[in-house]
Structure formats: structure tokens, C-alpha cells
XYZ file of C-alpha atoms in Angstrom:
558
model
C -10.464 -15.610 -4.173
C -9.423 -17.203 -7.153
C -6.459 -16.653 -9.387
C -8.527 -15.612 -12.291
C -10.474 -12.610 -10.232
C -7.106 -11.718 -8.486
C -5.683 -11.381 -12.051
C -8.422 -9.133 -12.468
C -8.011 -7.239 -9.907
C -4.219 -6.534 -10.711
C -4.840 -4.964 -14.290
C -8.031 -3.198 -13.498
C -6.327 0.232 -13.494
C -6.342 -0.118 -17.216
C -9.279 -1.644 -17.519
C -10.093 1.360 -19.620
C -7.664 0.542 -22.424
C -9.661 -2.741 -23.144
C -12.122 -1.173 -25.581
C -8.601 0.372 -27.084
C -6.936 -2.372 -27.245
C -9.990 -4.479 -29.321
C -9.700 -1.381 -31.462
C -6.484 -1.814 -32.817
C -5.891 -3.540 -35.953
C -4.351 -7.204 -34.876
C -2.430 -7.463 -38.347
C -0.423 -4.499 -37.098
C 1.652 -6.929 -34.531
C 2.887 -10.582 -34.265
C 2.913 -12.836 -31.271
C 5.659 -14.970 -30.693
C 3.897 -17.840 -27.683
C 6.246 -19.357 -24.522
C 9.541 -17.966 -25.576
C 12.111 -18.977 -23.385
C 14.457 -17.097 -21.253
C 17.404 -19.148 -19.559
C 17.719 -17.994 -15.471
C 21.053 -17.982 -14.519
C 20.560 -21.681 -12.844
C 19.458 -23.056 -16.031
C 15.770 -22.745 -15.226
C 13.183 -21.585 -18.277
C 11.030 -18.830 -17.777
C 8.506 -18.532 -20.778
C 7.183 -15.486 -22.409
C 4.950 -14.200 -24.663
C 6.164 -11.633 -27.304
C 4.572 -8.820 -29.043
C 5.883 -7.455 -31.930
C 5.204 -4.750 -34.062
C 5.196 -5.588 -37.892
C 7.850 -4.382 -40.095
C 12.345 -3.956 -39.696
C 13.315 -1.376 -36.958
C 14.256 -1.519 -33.222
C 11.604 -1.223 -30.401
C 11.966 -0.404 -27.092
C 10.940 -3.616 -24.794
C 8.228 -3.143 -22.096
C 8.633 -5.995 -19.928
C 6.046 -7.499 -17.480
C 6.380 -10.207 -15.158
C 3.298 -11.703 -13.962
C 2.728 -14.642 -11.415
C -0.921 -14.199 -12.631
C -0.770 -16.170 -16.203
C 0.827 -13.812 -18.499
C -2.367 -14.642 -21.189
C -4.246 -12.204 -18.801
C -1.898 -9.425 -19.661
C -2.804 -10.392 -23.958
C -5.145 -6.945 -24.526
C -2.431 -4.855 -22.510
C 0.115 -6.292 -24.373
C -1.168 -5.648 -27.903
C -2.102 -2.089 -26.489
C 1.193 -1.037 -25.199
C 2.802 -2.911 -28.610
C 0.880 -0.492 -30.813
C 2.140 2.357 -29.341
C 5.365 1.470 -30.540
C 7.262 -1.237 -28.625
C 8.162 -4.569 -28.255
C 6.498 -6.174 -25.365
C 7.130 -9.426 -23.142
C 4.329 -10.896 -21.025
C 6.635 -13.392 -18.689
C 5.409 -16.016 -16.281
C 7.355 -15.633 -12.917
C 9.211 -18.877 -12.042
C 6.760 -21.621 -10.711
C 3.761 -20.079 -12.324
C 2.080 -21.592 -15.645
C 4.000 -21.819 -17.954
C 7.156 -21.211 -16.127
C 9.932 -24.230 -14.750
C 11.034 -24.258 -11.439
C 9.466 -23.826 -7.980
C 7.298 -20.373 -6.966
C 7.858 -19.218 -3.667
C 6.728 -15.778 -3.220
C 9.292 -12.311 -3.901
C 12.489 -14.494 -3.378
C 13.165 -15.047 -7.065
C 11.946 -11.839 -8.471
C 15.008 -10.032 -7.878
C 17.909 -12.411 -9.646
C 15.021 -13.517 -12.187
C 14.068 -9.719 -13.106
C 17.671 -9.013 -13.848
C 18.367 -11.651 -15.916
C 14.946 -11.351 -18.043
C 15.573 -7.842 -18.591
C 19.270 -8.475 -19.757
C 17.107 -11.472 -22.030
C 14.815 -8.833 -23.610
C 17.259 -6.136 -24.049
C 19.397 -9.098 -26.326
C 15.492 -9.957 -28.340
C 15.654 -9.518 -31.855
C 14.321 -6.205 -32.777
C 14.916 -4.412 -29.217
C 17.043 -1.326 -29.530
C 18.623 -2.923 -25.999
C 16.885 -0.110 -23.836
C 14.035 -2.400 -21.421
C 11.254 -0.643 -19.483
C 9.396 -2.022 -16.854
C 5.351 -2.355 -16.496
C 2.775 -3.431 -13.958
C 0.858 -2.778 -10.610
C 0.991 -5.007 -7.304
C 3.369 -7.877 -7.243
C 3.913 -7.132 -10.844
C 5.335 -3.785 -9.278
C 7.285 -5.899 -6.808
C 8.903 -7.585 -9.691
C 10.004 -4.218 -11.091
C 11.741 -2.992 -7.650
C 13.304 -5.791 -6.761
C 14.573 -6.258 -10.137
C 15.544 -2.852 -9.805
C 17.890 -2.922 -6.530
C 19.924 -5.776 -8.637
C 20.687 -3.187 -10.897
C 20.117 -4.083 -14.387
C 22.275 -2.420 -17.092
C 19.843 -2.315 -19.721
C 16.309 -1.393 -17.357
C 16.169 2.653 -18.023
C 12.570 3.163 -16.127
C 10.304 1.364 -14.345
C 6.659 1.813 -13.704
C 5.147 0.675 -10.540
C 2.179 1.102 -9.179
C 0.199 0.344 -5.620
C 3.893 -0.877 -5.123
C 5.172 -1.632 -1.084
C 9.174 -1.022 -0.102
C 9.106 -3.422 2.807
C 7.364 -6.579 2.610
C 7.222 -7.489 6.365
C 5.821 -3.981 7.652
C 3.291 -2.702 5.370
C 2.621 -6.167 3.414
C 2.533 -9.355 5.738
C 2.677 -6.866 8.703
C 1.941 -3.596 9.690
C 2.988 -2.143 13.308
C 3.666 -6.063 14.290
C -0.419 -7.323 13.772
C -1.027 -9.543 10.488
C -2.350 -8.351 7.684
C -4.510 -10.734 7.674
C -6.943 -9.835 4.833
C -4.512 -8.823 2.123
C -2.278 -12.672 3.146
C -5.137 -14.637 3.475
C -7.160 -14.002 0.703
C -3.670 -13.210 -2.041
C -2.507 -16.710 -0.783
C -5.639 -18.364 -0.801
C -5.786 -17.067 -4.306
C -2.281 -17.895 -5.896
C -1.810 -21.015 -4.080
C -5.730 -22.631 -5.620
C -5.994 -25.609 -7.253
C -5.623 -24.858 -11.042
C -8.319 -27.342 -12.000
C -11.066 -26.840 -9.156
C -9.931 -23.324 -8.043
C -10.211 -23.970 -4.816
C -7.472 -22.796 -2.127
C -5.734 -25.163 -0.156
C -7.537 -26.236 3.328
C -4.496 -25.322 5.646
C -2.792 -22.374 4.183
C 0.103 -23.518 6.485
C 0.319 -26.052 3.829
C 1.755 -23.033 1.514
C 5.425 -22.982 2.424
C 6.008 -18.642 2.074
C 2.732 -18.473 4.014
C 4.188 -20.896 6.911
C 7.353 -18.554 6.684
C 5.994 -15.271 7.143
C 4.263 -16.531 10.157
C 7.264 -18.090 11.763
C 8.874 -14.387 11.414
C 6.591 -11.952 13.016
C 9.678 -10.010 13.554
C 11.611 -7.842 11.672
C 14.469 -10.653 11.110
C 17.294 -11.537 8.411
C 14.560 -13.173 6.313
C 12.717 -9.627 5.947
C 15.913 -7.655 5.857
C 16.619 -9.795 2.378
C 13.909 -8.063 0.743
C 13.426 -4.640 2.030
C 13.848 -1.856 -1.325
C 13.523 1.119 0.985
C 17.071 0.349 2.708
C 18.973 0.058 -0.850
C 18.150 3.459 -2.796
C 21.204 3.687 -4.320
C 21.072 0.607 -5.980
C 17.981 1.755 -8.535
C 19.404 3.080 -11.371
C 16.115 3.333 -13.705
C 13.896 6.178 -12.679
C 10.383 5.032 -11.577
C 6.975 6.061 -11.941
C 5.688 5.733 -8.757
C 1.342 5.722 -8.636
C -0.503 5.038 -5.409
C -4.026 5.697 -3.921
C -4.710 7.571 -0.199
C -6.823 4.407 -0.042
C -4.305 1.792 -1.342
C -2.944 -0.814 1.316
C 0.265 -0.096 0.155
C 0.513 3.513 -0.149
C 3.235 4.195 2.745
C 5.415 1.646 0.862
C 5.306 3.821 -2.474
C 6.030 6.942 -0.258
C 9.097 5.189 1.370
C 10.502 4.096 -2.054
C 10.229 7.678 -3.801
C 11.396 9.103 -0.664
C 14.677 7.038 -0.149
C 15.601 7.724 -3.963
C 14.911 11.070 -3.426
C 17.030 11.464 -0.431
C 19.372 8.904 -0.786
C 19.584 7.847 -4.465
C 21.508 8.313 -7.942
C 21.261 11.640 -8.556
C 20.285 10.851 -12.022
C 17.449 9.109 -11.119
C 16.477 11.526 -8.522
C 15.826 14.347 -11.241
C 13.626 11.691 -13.370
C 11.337 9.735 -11.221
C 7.878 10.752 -10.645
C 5.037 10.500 -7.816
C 1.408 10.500 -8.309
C -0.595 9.712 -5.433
C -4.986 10.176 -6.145
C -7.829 9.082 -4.000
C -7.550 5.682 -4.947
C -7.765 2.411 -3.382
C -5.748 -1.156 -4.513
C -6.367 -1.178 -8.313
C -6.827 2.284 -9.313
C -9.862 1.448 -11.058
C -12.395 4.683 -10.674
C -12.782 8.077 -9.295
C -14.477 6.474 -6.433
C -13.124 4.932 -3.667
C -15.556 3.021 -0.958
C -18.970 5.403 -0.871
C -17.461 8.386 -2.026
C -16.788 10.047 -5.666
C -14.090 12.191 -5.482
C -15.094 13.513 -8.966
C -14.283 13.335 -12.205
C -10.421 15.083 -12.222
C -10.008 11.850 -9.525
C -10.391 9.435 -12.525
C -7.271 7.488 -13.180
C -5.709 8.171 -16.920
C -4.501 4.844 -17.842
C -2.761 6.098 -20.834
C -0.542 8.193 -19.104
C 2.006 5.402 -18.723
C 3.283 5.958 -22.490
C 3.128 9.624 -21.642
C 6.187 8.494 -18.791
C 7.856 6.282 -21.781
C 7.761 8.959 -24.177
C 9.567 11.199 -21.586
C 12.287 9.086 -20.367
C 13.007 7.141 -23.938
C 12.033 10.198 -26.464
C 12.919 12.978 -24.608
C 9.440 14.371 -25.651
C 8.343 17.187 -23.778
C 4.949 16.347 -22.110
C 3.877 16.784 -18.657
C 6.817 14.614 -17.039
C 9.013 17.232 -18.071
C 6.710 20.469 -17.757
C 4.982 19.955 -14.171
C 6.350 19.242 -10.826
C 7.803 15.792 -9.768
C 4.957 15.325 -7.538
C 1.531 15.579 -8.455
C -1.166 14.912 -5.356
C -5.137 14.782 -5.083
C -6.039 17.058 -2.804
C -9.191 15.085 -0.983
C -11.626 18.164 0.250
C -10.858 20.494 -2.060
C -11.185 16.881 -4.586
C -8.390 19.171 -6.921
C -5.033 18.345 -7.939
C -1.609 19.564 -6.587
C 2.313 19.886 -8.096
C 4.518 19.829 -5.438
C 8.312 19.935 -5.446
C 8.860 16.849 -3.001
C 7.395 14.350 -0.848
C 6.990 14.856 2.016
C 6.231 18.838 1.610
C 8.452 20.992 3.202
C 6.417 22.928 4.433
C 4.583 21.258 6.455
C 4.392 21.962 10.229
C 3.923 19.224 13.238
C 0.940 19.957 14.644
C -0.502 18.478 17.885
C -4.088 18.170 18.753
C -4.140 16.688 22.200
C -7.022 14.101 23.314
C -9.381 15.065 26.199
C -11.970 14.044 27.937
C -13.668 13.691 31.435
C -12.742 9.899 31.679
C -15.799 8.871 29.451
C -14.662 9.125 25.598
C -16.097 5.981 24.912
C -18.254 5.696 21.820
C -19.901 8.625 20.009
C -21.652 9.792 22.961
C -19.205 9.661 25.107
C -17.314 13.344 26.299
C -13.651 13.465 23.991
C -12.243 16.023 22.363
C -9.852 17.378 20.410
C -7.953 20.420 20.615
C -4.095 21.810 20.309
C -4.434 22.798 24.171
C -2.480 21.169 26.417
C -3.852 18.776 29.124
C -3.787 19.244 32.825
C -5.631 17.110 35.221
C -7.565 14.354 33.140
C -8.984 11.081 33.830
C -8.138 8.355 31.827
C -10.718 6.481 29.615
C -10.740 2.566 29.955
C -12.448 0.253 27.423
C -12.642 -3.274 27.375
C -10.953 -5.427 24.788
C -12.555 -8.756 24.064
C -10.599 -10.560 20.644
C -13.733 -12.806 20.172
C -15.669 -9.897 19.708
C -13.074 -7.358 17.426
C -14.124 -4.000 16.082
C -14.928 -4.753 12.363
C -13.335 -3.138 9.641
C -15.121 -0.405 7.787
C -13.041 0.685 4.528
C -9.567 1.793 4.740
C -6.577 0.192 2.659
C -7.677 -2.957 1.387
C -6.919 -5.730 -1.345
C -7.512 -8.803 -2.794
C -10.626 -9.865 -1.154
C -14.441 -8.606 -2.435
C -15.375 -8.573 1.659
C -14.635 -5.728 3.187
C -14.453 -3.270 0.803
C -11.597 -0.457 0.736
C -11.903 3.053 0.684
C -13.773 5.997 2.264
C -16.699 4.965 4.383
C -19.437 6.501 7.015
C -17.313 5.465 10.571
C -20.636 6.301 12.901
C -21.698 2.432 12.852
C -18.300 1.712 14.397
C -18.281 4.656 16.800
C -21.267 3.543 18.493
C -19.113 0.988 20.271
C -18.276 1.085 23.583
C -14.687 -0.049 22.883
C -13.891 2.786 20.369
C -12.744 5.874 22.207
C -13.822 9.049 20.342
C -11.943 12.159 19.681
C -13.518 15.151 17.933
C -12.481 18.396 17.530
C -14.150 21.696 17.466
C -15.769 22.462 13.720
C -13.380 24.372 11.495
C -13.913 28.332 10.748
C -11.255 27.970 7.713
C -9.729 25.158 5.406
C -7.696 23.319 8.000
C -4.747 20.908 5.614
C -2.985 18.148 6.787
C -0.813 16.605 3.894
C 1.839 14.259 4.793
C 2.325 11.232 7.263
C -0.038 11.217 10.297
C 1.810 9.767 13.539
C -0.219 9.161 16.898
C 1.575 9.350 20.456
C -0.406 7.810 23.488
C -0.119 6.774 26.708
C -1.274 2.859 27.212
C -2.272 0.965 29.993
C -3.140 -2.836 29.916
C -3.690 -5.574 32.072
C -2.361 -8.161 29.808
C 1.094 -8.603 28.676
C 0.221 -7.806 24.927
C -2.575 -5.722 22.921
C -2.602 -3.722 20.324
C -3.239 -0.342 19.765
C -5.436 1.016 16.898
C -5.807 4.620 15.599
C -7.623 6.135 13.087
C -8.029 9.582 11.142
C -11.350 10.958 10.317
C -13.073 14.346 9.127
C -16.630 14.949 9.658
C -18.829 16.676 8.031
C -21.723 19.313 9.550
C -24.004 16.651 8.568
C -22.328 14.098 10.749
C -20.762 12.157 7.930
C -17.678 10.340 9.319
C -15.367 9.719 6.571
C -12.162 8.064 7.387
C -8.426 8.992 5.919
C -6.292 7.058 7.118
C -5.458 4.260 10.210
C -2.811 2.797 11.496
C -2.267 0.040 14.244
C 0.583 -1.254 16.757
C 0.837 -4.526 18.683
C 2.332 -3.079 21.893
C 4.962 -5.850 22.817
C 6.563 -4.277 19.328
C 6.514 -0.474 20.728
C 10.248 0.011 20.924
C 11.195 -2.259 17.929
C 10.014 -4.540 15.358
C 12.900 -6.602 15.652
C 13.095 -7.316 19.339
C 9.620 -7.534 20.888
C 8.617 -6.812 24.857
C 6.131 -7.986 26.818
C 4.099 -5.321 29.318
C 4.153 -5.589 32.061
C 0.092 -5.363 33.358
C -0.445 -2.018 35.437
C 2.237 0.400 33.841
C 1.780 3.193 31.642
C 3.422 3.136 28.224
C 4.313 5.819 25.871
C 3.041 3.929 22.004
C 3.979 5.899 18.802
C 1.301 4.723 16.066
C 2.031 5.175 12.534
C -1.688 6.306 11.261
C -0.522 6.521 7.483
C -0.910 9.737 5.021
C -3.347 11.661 3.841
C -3.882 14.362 2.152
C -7.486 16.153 3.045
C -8.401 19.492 3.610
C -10.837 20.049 6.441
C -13.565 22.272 4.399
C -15.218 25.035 7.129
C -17.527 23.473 9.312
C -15.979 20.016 9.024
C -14.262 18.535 12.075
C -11.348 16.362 12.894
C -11.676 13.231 14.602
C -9.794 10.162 16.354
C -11.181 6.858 17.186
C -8.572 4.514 19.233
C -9.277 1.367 19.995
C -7.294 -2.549 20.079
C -9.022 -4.117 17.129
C -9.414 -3.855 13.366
C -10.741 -7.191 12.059
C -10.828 -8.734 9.479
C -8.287 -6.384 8.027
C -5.674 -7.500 11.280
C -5.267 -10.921 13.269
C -7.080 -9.980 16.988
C -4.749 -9.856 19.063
C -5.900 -12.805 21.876
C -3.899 -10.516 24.392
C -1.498 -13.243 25.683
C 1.589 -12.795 23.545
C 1.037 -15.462 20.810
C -0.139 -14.728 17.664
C -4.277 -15.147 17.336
C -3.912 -18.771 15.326
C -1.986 -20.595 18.268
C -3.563 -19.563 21.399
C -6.495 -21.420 21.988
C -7.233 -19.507 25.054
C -7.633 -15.775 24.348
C -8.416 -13.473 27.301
C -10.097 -10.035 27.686
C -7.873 -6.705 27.859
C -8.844 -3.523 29.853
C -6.867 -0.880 28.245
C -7.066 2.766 29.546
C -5.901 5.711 27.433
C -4.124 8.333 29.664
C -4.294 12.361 29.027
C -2.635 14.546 31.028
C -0.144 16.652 31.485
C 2.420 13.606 32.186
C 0.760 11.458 29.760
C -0.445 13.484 26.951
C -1.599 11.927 24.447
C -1.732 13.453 20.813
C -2.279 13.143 17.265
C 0.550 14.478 15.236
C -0.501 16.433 12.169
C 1.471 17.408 9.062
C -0.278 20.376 8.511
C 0.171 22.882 5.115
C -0.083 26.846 5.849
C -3.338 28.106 3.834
């Protein structure tokens, strides 16, 4: 992928507002090119400025972009008519920016002192707001846990809170898709475009693979561990289909429960059916209407609330405000996650034969008794492919909601369905899996996803989630199995928020494979780019009434 398409795909969520933007009259701003802002180690970070014409102070919207801030030029002049001053900065390393890039370690130290730069600009009335989606929403948190005097909101969207689970990693397996293809991106020649050959060669690519654990060098990072530190409210945005959605979760949660109280009453959560860039009401092969469409606008909607005091719908509705998939409506809610939610079990069965679609599993909230186990062969040379889901930054696979029936024909998924619905049937809220493992290697992995079929036989999935077994008790310490013994796994299969219409069932597909979204795990204990001699896992998923195995629903009284 190259940068320029990348760059694309960061600002597509207002994509919209380019038609806008060429609207506006260009005599009613001025542009001030590669202004300079002095880091605290004497490196030059340049900017562009947007000014509108005439004496007063502005507000400063500040966006820092490892992208080429000229991409961000018909944003810019959009946000500037609307009443601000705004700064376009290249992160250190990038363009037109001194110094050496190495991916999120900067961001933090660098986004304090350019916001303390822009709040001192001529013209700014010293309050600075913060703007952006992806890593140009991972330069607003982690210029936000520095605490900046002068940063009163920020504005991130498809944002993460933990770059090694959720980012780099998720549940121990590489995120393989989302690293690959960013890196291969960022890191391309700027004359040819083409990425480097080994991206080994790319020295934060070479370091997140030397730390598949949860180490010191992750710990650095982490926002969701450091709550109290934000002191500028955020508008948090996400989509159920976004790769990053459990990150935005975790960072509105921890403020929430752990944060300035000041803060607390002013953030803001909206989650839709969206998947990495926000860009349409549809997401994969489904159209979740037209209330689903993203209002790119609604950003100066947030700034009017938080810098005017105006009255809108930030200070009218609910702090939460969720899409509904199913009913395709929206929500208000008071918090996230909903209170009222109730665990809910529904317990995997079968006669020993749940392999594939034809296979004999079920679903059900009854409790196992005598079961046999199903078994399924895991070959890493031969993965399960990836069919939608939370995606980004590559064109191949595509994200979002997808038919799953091509995948469950395989005889290494194990299929899960319940009994149709007679009534709306909710789940809302974080989806956890608990199953009992048995391999006969010393390392697998451990895939689970949610899906709700229709009476036509339309699989649609919701959400996944996946866990490389030597990292079952902790990310930070991993464990070999030992081949033969059972294991109790706890698989975090992401949120959701879906109504299962009448008629529509529930339904789990587990499996060891996820590709080319994960690394295959080659089943031996190294990671899938050193071992040149992977090897064949039989797995077998145990139900029972010692081992039973269950997926763990948040689900909303109707």
C-alpha cells in the first residue's frame, strides 16, 4: 500500500466535506507554509497554518499527521472556515519534518510541546483542540496522557488504548494485516513508492516483533493504564467493524471510571456500524441504512459544545450514543458498558461431530452433561482465510459484515448454532468465550467468532476474537502446553451490539486460524516467520459438564 492511498484511507471519514471545502471562498483564509515549531531537543517540526482573514483570536485545531500534512489542505481550509485557526503538522521524521520517525514513541513529548506552540500562534485565543482519525488519533491520546495545559478537547477517532494488544497484537497472534501492509506503506520509497523488501529492515517493525510479550517497551505506551492523566475531554468515534474498536471502548471506559471528574462529565462515545475509516453506511456486503451514515460535520458540533458552550446535541442527549445493528436504529445510553446488561451463557454441544456446517453443534443456555469432544485438524500451511471482520490499511481482505457459510464449510471450523429466536434476543457489550482446549502441540491458537443468521441462511458475522494458547494465563509471561491436557482458554471475541430479529439465530464458529488478518500459528512455539518447520495441530474442543464450554453474552432485557 502506498503512502498516498493510506493517506486516503485516514481522512476518508470526511471525505464528504471535500465538495464543502472547494465551496468555500479561498480569499476568506491565509496559509502560512512549513512553519516551524522547536521540540524540546531542538528538533523542527514544520506546519502548515490556516488562518482566517481579519484581527480577532481563533481557537487552534491542531493535527498531526505522519501522512504529509498537504493531504490534510481541503480539511484544513474546511475546519478554518468554521471559525478557527488550524495547524496541519508533519510528525517528526516525516516530510517536511527534522529528526528521525520511529513509530508512537515521539508523539507523546512532541504533541505536548506543539500544542503549547499553537496555543502561543499569533491570533490563537491560547485554547488548542485536537483533530484526526487513526494514528492521527494516536497523536491526540498520547499527547493527551502528557497533559498539556492549553489542549481543552480532543477528537479521536478509530483510536486504540494499547498498542501491543489490539494494534501489533491481539490475544498474543500478529496482526499481521493491519502491520504489514501500514508499514509497508509508511516505510515506501518516496520516489518509487515501493516498500522496503525486508520489512525487518524497518527498525519499529523489527521491535514489535522482538516483543511479542506484553513487556516494558509496551507498558511505555499503553493510554488505557493512565486515565487520570487526560485532562481534555475526548470525542471518542469507532465502528462495530473497526480493528480498533475495543481500544476506543477501553479509553472512554478508564476515563469514565477512573478519570478527572471534569472530563468524565464532557467526553463523548459514538460507536456506528462502521469499519476503519468511517466512510459509508455500509460496512463489507451489508447497508445498515441510511441513519448508519457517518455525519462528518458533527465534529464542529463537539467544538461548539466544549469551546462555546452552545447547546446542541453534546449537551442535550446522552453521553453515549450506539447503532443498534438489527434493529439498524440508534441508541442514548448513560454509560459504556450498559449496566444493565446480564452475563449470559449459551453452552456449546454436540455429539462429537460439530465440524463444519453440517456437522451436529449447537447452542443453547442448558448445561452439558455427558458430551464428546469435537477434534479438528490444524494445518498452518493451509489457515482458515479471513472473511470481513476488523480490518485496515490493506484493499485485500476487505472489513466488515460478510456471508460466513464459505468458511463454515470447512472441516476445521467447528460450528455452533442455536435454536431460531421467537423474540428480539440483544446482546450489547463485550462478548468473552470460555473453552476447554486440547492440543497435541505445545502452542496453537484459539479462534472464536460471533455470528447471527438469518432464516434465509445468511451468516453475518459481529465480532471475533483470537488467543495464542501459550499466552492463556498472561500476556506478559507466556506457557507452553503441555500435549494431551485439557485447558480452560478465555477468548476475548470483541463487542457488538446486534439484536437477534425473530427467526434469526446465534452462532459460533471456533477454530485455530484467521489468515491473513493473524500470523498462523506453525504450532511449535516460535512465531510463524522463524520456524521453517511448521507442524500440524489436532485440537479437540471439550463440552461437558467438567469442561463446559460457553459463549458469554452481554445481553440487554427487551
Amino acid at each position: 500500500m502506498t503512502r498516498h492511498s493510506w493517506a486516503g484511507c485516514v481522512f476518508a471519514f470526511l471525505c464528504a466535506t471535500v465538495s464543502i471545502a472547494a465551496a468555500q471562498n479561498a480569499g476568506d483564509l491565509v496559509v502560512d507554509h512549513n512553519m516551524p515549531a522547536t521540540m524540546r531537543d531542538g528538533i523542527r517540526l514544520q506546519a502548515d497554518i490556516y488562518r482566517p482573514k481579519g484581527d480577532g483570536k481563533y481557537p487552534v485545531v491542531l493535527v498531526r499527521t505522519p501522512y504529509g500534512k498537504a493531504a490534510g489542505d481541503p480539511i484544513a481550509r474546511l475546519i478554518t472556515s468554521h471559525g478557527y485557526i488550524t495547524v496541519v503538522q508533519d510528525c517528526r521524521g516525516r516530510f517536511a519534518s527534522e529528526g528521525s520517525w520511529y513509530a508512537f514513541q515521539n508523539e507523546g513529548s512532541d504533541g505536548y510541546d506543539s500544542v503549547e506552540w499553537a496555543a502561543s500562534l499569533p491570533g490563537s485565543d491560547g485554547r488548542v483542540v485536537m483533530w484526526g482519525g487513526s494514528y492521527v488519533a494516536i497523536t491526540q491520546v498520547l499527547a493527551a496522557v502528557t497533559s498539556p495545559p492549553h489542549l481543552v478537547a480532543i477528537t479521536p477517532w478509530m483510536v486504540p488504548s494499547n498498542f501491543h494488544e489490539g494494534v501489533i497484537y491481539q490475544g498474543g497472534a500478529l496482526e499481521k494485516n493491519v502491520t504489514d501492509s501500514w508499514v509497508s506503506g509508511v516505510s515506501a520509497d518516496p520516489v518509487t513508492q515501493k516498500p522496503p523488501a525486508d520489512l525487518h529492515s524497518v527498525d519499529f517493525y523489527r521491535d514489535w516483533r522482538l516483543h511479542p510479550d506484553y513487556d516494558e517497551y509496551w507498558k511505555l505506551m499503553t493510554i488505557d493504564t493512565r486515565p487520570e492523566k487526560i485532562l481534555a475531554p475526548g470525542l471518542y468515534l469507532s465502528g462495530w467493524y473497526d480493528v480498533f474498536i475495543s481500544g476506543a471502548l477501553r479509553d472512554y471506559e478508564s476515563v469514565s471510571k477512573h478519570g478527572n471528574p471534569a472530563v468524565q462529565a464532557k467526553q463523548r462515545l459514538i460507536i456506528g456500524p462502521w469499519t476503519h475509516g468511517m466512510a459509508s453506511s455500509k460496512s463489507g456486503d451489508v447497508d445498515f441504512g441510511p441513519t448508519a451514515n457517518p455525519n462528518p460535520l458533527l465534529v464542529f458540533d463537539w467544538y461548539d459544545f466544549i469551546l462555546k458552550g452552545t447547546a446542541n446535541q453534546f449537551k442535550t442527549e446522552k453521553p453515549v450514543k450506539l447503532f443498534v445493528m438489527g434493529k439498524n436504529s440508534w441508541r442514548e445510553e448513560d454509560a459504556w458498558p450498559l449496566a444493565r446488561a446480564q452475563s449470559t451463557r449459551y453452552y456449546l454441544h454436540s455429539g462429537g461431530k460439530a465440524n463444519s456446517l453440517t456437522g451436529d453443534g449447537s447452542l443453547s443456555p442448558a448445561t452439558p452433561k455427558k458430551e464428546s469432544s469435537d477434534q479438528y485438524v490444524y494445518d498452518p500451511s493451509n489457515p482458515v482465510s479471513t472473511q470481513g471482520g476488523g480490518l485496515c490499511c490493506a484493499p485485500t481482505p476487505p472489513g466488515g459484515a460478510f456471508d460466513q457459510r464459505s468458511i463454515e464449510q470447512r472441516p476445521d471450523v467447528l460450528v455452533y448454532t442455536s435454536e431460531s429466536f421467537k423474540n428480539d434476543f440483544e446482546v450489547t457489550g463485550n462478548i468473552q468465550a470460555e473453552v476447554y482446549v486440547r492440543s497435541s502441540a505445545v502452542d496453537t491458537d484459539l479462534t472464536v467468532k460471533v455470528v447471527d443468521v438469518s432464516p434465509d441462511g445468511y451468516a453475518k458475522n459481529l465480532t471475533d476474537g483470537i488467543l495464542r494458547l501459550r499466552y492463556r494465563n498472561s500476556m506478559e509471561k507466556p506457557e507452553p502446553l503441555k500435549p494431551g491436557e485439557i485447558y480452560k482458554a478465555t477468548v476475548a471475541a470483541g463487542p457488538t451490539s446486534n439484536v437477534f430479529l425473530p427467526g434469526h439465530r446465534l452462532r459460533v464458529e471456533v477454530s485455530s486460524s484467521n489468515s491473513p488478518r493473524f500470523d498462523s500459528n506453525p504450532n511449535t512455539g516460535a512465531n510463524f516467520d522463524q520456524e521453517k518447520n511448521p507442524i500440524k495441530a489436532t485440537n479437540a474442543i471439550f463440552h461437558d459438564s467438567e469442561h463446559p464450554s460457553a459463549i458469554l453474552l452481554p445481553v440487554i432485557p427487551q
